[in-house]
């Protein structure tokens, strides 16, 4: 792996993807929570359809988590080096996720209690489920308090499962990378089997928001990590050429757009849609992540734009805050009716909350974890490197 600036650049490109994912989910929710939005599928114009499909951005977070968190284990598997400490991994994950999650949850609960809305406010006795990321497993708490938190429940389940999955790859070692890839592909098969069983049995919302339903999406990011680490070990860290990078980027983005078109032109779906829709998006994002993490050239340089990289750095807070703030403002009549002014207001207040959370909650926790690992005072650069591991 190239030292110094090259590593920072790749992190900036991944931050750019993370920023686009968070902004697209925000745009979807601003569109969704409008009283005057088109309710019927046939009534949507092109903009409505684009904003509805923007929700696909949340899949990028799963793919990024798979890639970022599996890199160290993949590197150990292909080189024979010592794997990451599971204890250190757990500490870093806890420091990265828990402080902002609990702060946001407490503030949102108090906001709802004082100014509303109360329709999604959980009862006090239900809060322990949120505290341990178990809200997805009860219909009484699913999509309550802060509806976007359903993805964090799945993320936390993945964090627990990841070291166990990595054991298989580490056991296979450097000489059986193809078998290692087969193990990860089998996880995609788990998700396909889960989708097929749900399609036949109509399992309902709870099984659709559990780890088996999304482990394949994480696995595609893990496959990218395995491929790039294998390639770097064999080619002394050489980057992908600009032409290969562009090919991966173009095909990746085309897959994401094509799935949106498929969804909009065949809304009733069918077995093929049930099986492959979100996995098609995940594959597209996996190719884009591969280009951003291992490539070079103009097809990924734009992802390193300063405003995108900065937004990506605070994207966890942006993701946490945007929907509850939108709901509070909407319930109190503080949002413009027109779509674009509404979008700007929600974006502005969400960015402010995200920046504050990064500065006073996330970054201190990240620096603490970095100091604990390195045995020395962390810096902003070190914090940013650790932050690159977030989903």
Short mmCIF file of N, CA and C in Angstrom, two decimals, residues 257-371:
data_model
loop_
_atom_site.label_atom_id
_atom_site.label_comp_id
_atom_site.label_asym_id
_atom_site.label_seq_id
_atom_site.Cartn_x
_atom_site.Cartn_y
_atom_site.Cartn_z
N UNK A 257 -28.05 2.99 -11.08
CA UNK A 257 -29.09 3.68 -11.85
C UNK A 257 -30.03 2.67 -12.51
N UNK A 258 -29.47 1.59 -13.04
CA UNK A 258 -30.30 0.59 -13.72
C UNK A 258 -31.30 -0.06 -12.77
N UNK A 259 -30.87 -0.30 -11.52
CA UNK A 259 -31.82 -0.87 -10.57
C UNK A 259 -32.95 0.10 -10.28
N UNK A 260 -32.62 1.39 -10.17
CA UNK A 260 -33.67 2.38 -9.97
C UNK A 260 -34.66 2.40 -11.13
N UNK A 261 -34.13 2.31 -12.35
CA UNK A 261 -35.00 2.28 -13.53
C UNK A 261 -35.86 1.02 -13.51
N UNK A 262 -35.26 -0.10 -13.17
CA UNK A 262 -35.99 -1.37 -13.07
C UNK A 262 -37.13 -1.25 -12.06
N UNK A 263 -36.82 -0.67 -10.93
CA UNK A 263 -37.83 -0.50 -9.88
C UNK A 263 -38.97 0.40 -10.33
N UNK A 264 -38.65 1.46 -11.05
CA UNK A 264 -39.67 2.41 -11.46
C UNK A 264 -40.50 1.91 -12.65
N UNK A 265 -39.94 1.06 -13.47
CA UNK A 265 -40.68 0.56 -14.63
C UNK A 265 -41.41 -0.74 -14.35
N UNK A 266 -41.01 -1.45 -13.29
CA UNK A 266 -41.71 -2.67 -12.90
C UNK A 266 -41.98 -2.63 -11.40
N UNK A 267 -42.85 -1.71 -10.96
CA UNK A 267 -43.07 -1.52 -9.52
C UNK A 267 -43.67 -2.73 -8.83
N UNK A 268 -44.40 -3.57 -9.58
CA UNK A 268 -45.02 -4.73 -8.94
C UNK A 268 -44.01 -5.81 -8.59
N UNK A 269 -42.84 -5.75 -9.24
CA UNK A 269 -41.76 -6.65 -8.88
C UNK A 269 -41.95 -8.06 -9.40
N UNK A 270 -41.75 -9.03 -8.54
CA UNK A 270 -41.73 -10.43 -8.92
C UNK A 270 -40.55 -11.09 -8.25
N UNK A 271 -40.34 -12.36 -8.53
CA UNK A 271 -39.26 -13.09 -7.86
C UNK A 271 -37.89 -12.49 -8.14
N UNK A 272 -37.64 -12.13 -9.40
CA UNK A 272 -36.32 -11.57 -9.74
C UNK A 272 -36.05 -10.30 -8.96
N UNK A 273 -37.03 -9.42 -8.88
CA UNK A 273 -36.86 -8.19 -8.11
C UNK A 273 -36.65 -8.49 -6.64
N UNK A 274 -37.44 -9.42 -6.10
CA UNK A 274 -37.31 -9.77 -4.69
C UNK A 274 -35.92 -10.29 -4.37
N UNK A 275 -35.34 -11.04 -5.29
CA UNK A 275 -34.03 -11.65 -5.03
C UNK A 275 -32.87 -10.69 -5.26
N UNK A 276 -32.93 -9.91 -6.33
CA UNK A 276 -31.73 -9.24 -6.81
C UNK A 276 -31.74 -7.71 -6.71
N UNK A 277 -32.86 -7.11 -6.35
CA UNK A 277 -32.96 -5.65 -6.42
C UNK A 277 -31.89 -4.96 -5.57
N UNK A 278 -31.91 -5.18 -4.27
CA UNK A 278 -30.95 -4.47 -3.41
C UNK A 278 -29.54 -5.02 -3.58
N UNK A 279 -29.41 -6.29 -3.91
CA UNK A 279 -28.08 -6.84 -4.16
C UNK A 279 -27.46 -6.25 -5.42
N UNK A 280 -28.28 -5.91 -6.39
CA UNK A 280 -27.78 -5.25 -7.59
C UNK A 280 -27.21 -3.88 -7.24
N UNK A 281 -27.91 -3.15 -6.38
CA UNK A 281 -27.40 -1.87 -5.91
C UNK A 281 -26.10 -2.07 -5.14
N UNK A 282 -26.08 -3.08 -4.27
CA UNK A 282 -24.88 -3.34 -3.48
C UNK A 282 -23.69 -3.69 -4.37
N UNK A 283 -23.93 -4.47 -5.42
CA UNK A 283 -22.85 -4.79 -6.35
C UNK A 283 -22.33 -3.53 -7.03
N UNK A 284 -23.26 -2.65 -7.42
CA UNK A 284 -22.84 -1.39 -8.03
C UNK A 284 -21.97 -0.57 -7.09
N UNK A 285 -22.41 -0.44 -5.85
CA UNK A 285 -21.62 0.32 -4.88
C UNK A 285 -20.29 -0.38 -4.58
N UNK A 286 -20.28 -1.70 -4.59
CA UNK A 286 -19.02 -2.42 -4.35
C UNK A 286 -17.99 -2.09 -5.43
N UNK A 287 -18.43 -2.00 -6.67
CA UNK A 287 -17.51 -1.64 -7.75
C UNK A 287 -17.01 -0.21 -7.59
N UNK A 288 -17.90 0.68 -7.17
CA UNK A 288 -17.50 2.07 -6.95
C UNK A 288 -16.51 2.15 -5.78
N UNK A 289 -16.76 1.40 -4.72
CA UNK A 289 -15.84 1.38 -3.58
C UNK A 289 -14.48 0.82 -4.01
N UNK A 290 -14.48 -0.22 -4.83
CA UNK A 290 -13.22 -0.77 -5.32
C UNK A 290 -12.44 0.28 -6.10
N UNK A 291 -13.14 1.03 -6.94
CA UNK A 291 -12.47 2.09 -7.71
C UNK A 291 -11.93 3.17 -6.79
N UNK A 292 -12.74 3.59 -5.82
CA UNK A 292 -12.33 4.67 -4.93
C UNK A 292 -11.18 4.25 -4.02
N UNK A 293 -11.21 3.00 -3.56
CA UNK A 293 -10.20 2.55 -2.61
C UNK A 293 -8.90 2.13 -3.27
N UNK A 294 -8.98 1.60 -4.48
CA UNK A 294 -7.78 1.07 -5.10
C UNK A 294 -7.38 1.72 -6.40
N UNK A 295 -8.14 2.73 -6.85
CA UNK A 295 -7.92 3.27 -8.17
C UNK A 295 -7.34 4.66 -8.19
N UNK A 296 -7.27 5.21 -9.40
CA UNK A 296 -6.72 6.54 -9.62
C UNK A 296 -7.37 7.13 -10.85
N UNK A 297 -7.20 8.45 -11.01
CA UNK A 297 -7.71 9.09 -12.21
C UNK A 297 -8.96 9.91 -11.97
N UNK A 298 -9.42 10.60 -12.99
CA UNK A 298 -10.53 11.54 -12.84
C UNK A 298 -11.86 10.89 -12.46
N UNK A 299 -12.03 9.61 -12.75
CA UNK A 299 -13.31 8.97 -12.43
C UNK A 299 -13.55 8.85 -10.93
N UNK A 300 -12.50 8.96 -10.13
CA UNK A 300 -12.67 8.96 -8.67
C UNK A 300 -12.16 10.24 -8.02
N UNK A 301 -11.40 11.04 -8.76
CA UNK A 301 -10.86 12.27 -8.16
C UNK A 301 -11.96 13.20 -7.67
N UNK A 302 -13.08 13.23 -8.38
CA UNK A 302 -14.16 14.14 -7.98
C UNK A 302 -14.73 13.78 -6.62
N UNK A 303 -14.61 12.50 -6.22
CA UNK A 303 -15.10 12.09 -4.91
C UNK A 303 -14.27 12.68 -3.78
N UNK A 304 -13.06 13.19 -4.11
CA UNK A 304 -12.18 13.76 -3.10
C UNK A 304 -12.38 15.26 -2.92
N UNK A 305 -13.40 15.81 -3.56
CA UNK A 305 -13.69 17.23 -3.38
C UNK A 305 -13.81 17.55 -1.89
N UNK A 306 -13.29 18.70 -1.50
CA UNK A 306 -13.20 19.01 -0.07
C UNK A 306 -14.56 18.97 0.62
N UNK A 307 -15.58 19.52 -0.05
CA UNK A 307 -16.90 19.57 0.60
C UNK A 307 -17.49 18.17 0.75
N UNK A 308 -17.21 17.30 -0.22
CA UNK A 308 -17.70 15.92 -0.10
C UNK A 308 -16.96 15.18 1.00
N UNK A 309 -15.64 15.34 1.04
CA UNK A 309 -14.86 14.65 2.07
C UNK A 309 -15.27 15.10 3.47
N UNK A 310 -15.51 16.41 3.62
CA UNK A 310 -15.91 16.90 4.94
C UNK A 310 -17.30 16.40 5.31
N UNK A 311 -18.22 16.41 4.35
CA UNK A 311 -19.56 15.89 4.62
C UNK A 311 -19.50 14.41 4.95
N UNK A 312 -18.63 13.68 4.26
CA UNK A 312 -18.47 12.27 4.57
C UNK A 312 -17.94 12.05 5.97
N UNK A 313 -17.06 12.92 6.41
CA UNK A 313 -16.48 12.79 7.75
C UNK A 313 -17.55 12.92 8.83
N UNK A 314 -18.55 13.76 8.60
CA UNK A 314 -19.61 13.96 9.60
C UNK A 314 -20.90 13.24 9.20
N UNK A 315 -20.79 12.30 8.27
CA UNK A 315 -22.00 11.68 7.72
C UNK A 315 -22.75 10.81 8.72
N UNK A 316 -22.06 10.26 9.71
CA UNK A 316 -22.77 9.47 10.73
C UNK A 316 -23.75 10.36 11.48
N UNK A 317 -23.28 11.53 11.90
CA UNK A 317 -24.18 12.46 12.57
C UNK A 317 -25.28 12.96 11.65
N UNK A 318 -24.94 13.21 10.39
CA UNK A 318 -25.94 13.65 9.43
C UNK A 318 -27.02 12.59 9.27
N UNK A 319 -26.60 11.34 9.22
CA UNK A 319 -27.56 10.24 9.09
C UNK A 319 -28.43 10.12 10.35
N UNK A 320 -27.81 10.26 11.52
CA UNK A 320 -28.57 10.13 12.77
C UNK A 320 -29.59 11.25 12.95
N UNK A 321 -29.21 12.48 12.63
CA UNK A 321 -30.01 13.63 13.01
C UNK A 321 -31.07 14.04 11.99
N UNK A 322 -30.86 13.77 10.71
CA UNK A 322 -31.68 14.45 9.71
C UNK A 322 -33.17 14.12 9.82
N UNK A 323 -33.50 12.86 10.07
CA UNK A 323 -34.92 12.50 10.07
C UNK A 323 -35.65 12.98 11.32
N UNK A 324 -35.13 12.78 12.54
CA UNK A 324 -35.84 13.34 13.70
C UNK A 324 -35.97 14.85 13.65
N UNK A 325 -34.94 15.56 13.18
CA UNK A 325 -35.06 17.01 13.07
C UNK A 325 -36.11 17.39 12.03
N UNK A 326 -36.13 16.67 10.93
CA UNK A 326 -37.17 16.91 9.92
C UNK A 326 -38.56 16.73 10.53
N UNK A 327 -38.75 15.66 11.30
CA UNK A 327 -40.06 15.37 11.88
C UNK A 327 -40.46 16.41 12.92
N UNK A 328 -39.51 16.87 13.72
CA UNK A 328 -39.81 17.91 14.72
C UNK A 328 -40.20 19.21 14.02
N UNK A 329 -39.43 19.62 13.03
CA UNK A 329 -39.74 20.85 12.30
C UNK A 329 -41.08 20.74 11.58
N UNK A 330 -41.34 19.60 10.98
CA UNK A 330 -42.60 19.39 10.26
C UNK A 330 -43.79 19.42 11.21
N UNK A 331 -43.65 18.77 12.35
CA UNK A 331 -44.76 18.70 13.30
C UNK A 331 -45.10 20.06 13.88
N UNK A 332 -44.12 20.96 13.91
CA UNK A 332 -44.34 22.29 14.47
C UNK A 332 -44.55 23.35 13.40
N UNK A 333 -44.76 22.94 12.17
CA UNK A 333 -45.05 23.87 11.09
C UNK A 333 -43.91 24.80 10.74
N UNK A 334 -42.68 24.34 10.89
CA UNK A 334 -41.52 25.20 10.67
C UNK A 334 -40.80 24.94 9.35
N UNK A 335 -41.38 24.12 8.50
CA UNK A 335 -40.76 23.82 7.21
C UNK A 335 -41.53 24.47 6.07
N UNK A 336 -40.82 25.00 5.08
CA UNK A 336 -41.51 25.51 3.89
C UNK A 336 -42.24 24.37 3.18
N UNK A 337 -43.31 24.72 2.47
CA UNK A 337 -44.05 23.72 1.72
C UNK A 337 -43.30 23.29 0.47
N UNK A 338 -42.65 24.24 -0.20
CA UNK A 338 -41.96 23.94 -1.46
C UNK A 338 -40.79 22.99 -1.20
N UNK A 339 -40.56 22.08 -2.13
CA UNK A 339 -39.59 21.01 -1.93
C UNK A 339 -38.18 21.52 -1.70
N UNK A 340 -37.66 22.39 -2.58
CA UNK A 340 -36.25 22.76 -2.50
C UNK A 340 -35.93 23.64 -1.30
N UNK A 341 -36.76 24.64 -0.96
CA UNK A 341 -36.52 25.35 0.30
C UNK A 341 -36.60 24.41 1.50
N UNK A 342 -37.52 23.48 1.45
CA UNK A 342 -37.64 22.49 2.54
C UNK A 342 -36.36 21.66 2.65
N UNK A 343 -35.85 21.25 1.50
CA UNK A 343 -34.62 20.46 1.47
C UNK A 343 -33.47 21.25 2.08
N UNK A 344 -33.35 22.52 1.73
CA UNK A 344 -32.24 23.34 2.22
C UNK A 344 -32.33 23.55 3.73
N UNK A 345 -33.53 23.76 4.25
CA UNK A 345 -33.69 23.96 5.69
C UNK A 345 -33.28 22.69 6.45
N UNK A 346 -33.78 21.55 6.00
CA UNK A 346 -33.44 20.29 6.68
C UNK A 346 -31.95 20.01 6.57
N UNK A 347 -31.38 20.26 5.40
CA UNK A 347 -29.94 20.05 5.22
C UNK A 347 -29.14 20.94 6.14
N UNK A 348 -29.52 22.21 6.24
CA UNK A 348 -28.76 23.15 7.06
C UNK A 348 -28.78 22.76 8.54
N UNK A 349 -29.96 22.48 9.09
CA UNK A 349 -30.03 22.15 10.51
C UNK A 349 -29.37 20.80 10.79
N UNK A 350 -29.47 19.89 9.84
CA UNK A 350 -28.86 18.57 10.03
C UNK A 350 -27.34 18.66 9.99
N UNK A 351 -26.81 19.47 9.08
CA UNK A 351 -25.36 19.65 9.02
C UNK A 351 -24.83 20.31 10.29
N UNK A 352 -25.57 21.28 10.82
CA UNK A 352 -25.15 21.92 12.07
C UNK A 352 -25.12 20.91 13.21
N UNK A 353 -26.16 20.10 13.30
CA UNK A 353 -26.20 19.09 14.36
C UNK A 353 -25.10 18.06 14.17
N UNK A 354 -24.86 17.67 12.92
CA UNK A 354 -23.81 16.68 12.64
C UNK A 354 -22.43 17.23 12.96
N UNK A 355 -22.20 18.49 12.61
CA UNK A 355 -20.90 19.11 12.90
C UNK A 355 -20.68 19.20 14.40
N UNK A 356 -21.71 19.59 15.15
CA UNK A 356 -21.59 19.67 16.60
C UNK A 356 -21.33 18.30 17.21
N UNK A 357 -22.04 17.30 16.71
CA UNK A 357 -21.85 15.95 17.23
C UNK A 357 -20.46 15.44 16.93
N UNK A 358 -19.96 15.71 15.73
CA UNK A 358 -18.60 15.30 15.38
C UNK A 358 -17.58 15.96 16.31
N UNK A 359 -17.75 17.25 16.53
CA UNK A 359 -16.75 18.00 17.28
C UNK A 359 -16.75 17.64 18.76
N UNK A 360 -17.93 17.48 19.34
CA UNK A 360 -18.01 17.34 20.80
C UNK A 360 -18.35 15.93 21.29
N UNK A 361 -18.72 15.06 20.39
CA UNK A 361 -19.05 13.69 20.81
C UNK A 361 -18.21 12.66 20.06
N UNK A 362 -18.30 12.66 18.75
CA UNK A 362 -17.64 11.61 17.97
C UNK A 362 -16.12 11.71 18.02
N UNK A 363 -15.61 12.89 17.69
CA UNK A 363 -14.15 13.03 17.60
C UNK A 363 -13.45 12.77 18.93
N UNK A 364 -13.96 13.28 20.08
CA UNK A 364 -13.31 12.92 21.34
C UNK A 364 -13.30 11.41 21.60
N UNK A 365 -14.40 10.74 21.25
CA UNK A 365 -14.44 9.29 21.46
C UNK A 365 -13.46 8.57 20.54
N UNK A 366 -13.36 9.03 19.29
CA UNK A 366 -12.41 8.44 18.34
C UNK A 366 -10.98 8.66 18.81
N UNK A 367 -10.69 9.88 19.27
CA UNK A 367 -9.34 10.17 19.76
C UNK A 367 -9.00 9.32 20.98
N UNK A 368 -9.99 9.11 21.84
CA UNK A 368 -9.76 8.24 23.00
C UNK A 368 -9.39 6.83 22.55
N UNK A 369 -10.14 6.31 21.57
CA UNK A 369 -9.84 4.96 21.08
C UNK A 369 -8.47 4.91 20.41
N UNK A 370 -8.12 5.98 19.67
CA UNK A 370 -6.82 6.02 19.00
C UNK A 370 -5.69 6.08 20.03
N UNK A 371 -5.86 6.90 21.08
CA UNK A 371 -4.83 6.98 22.13
C UNK A 371 -4.69 5.63 22.84
#
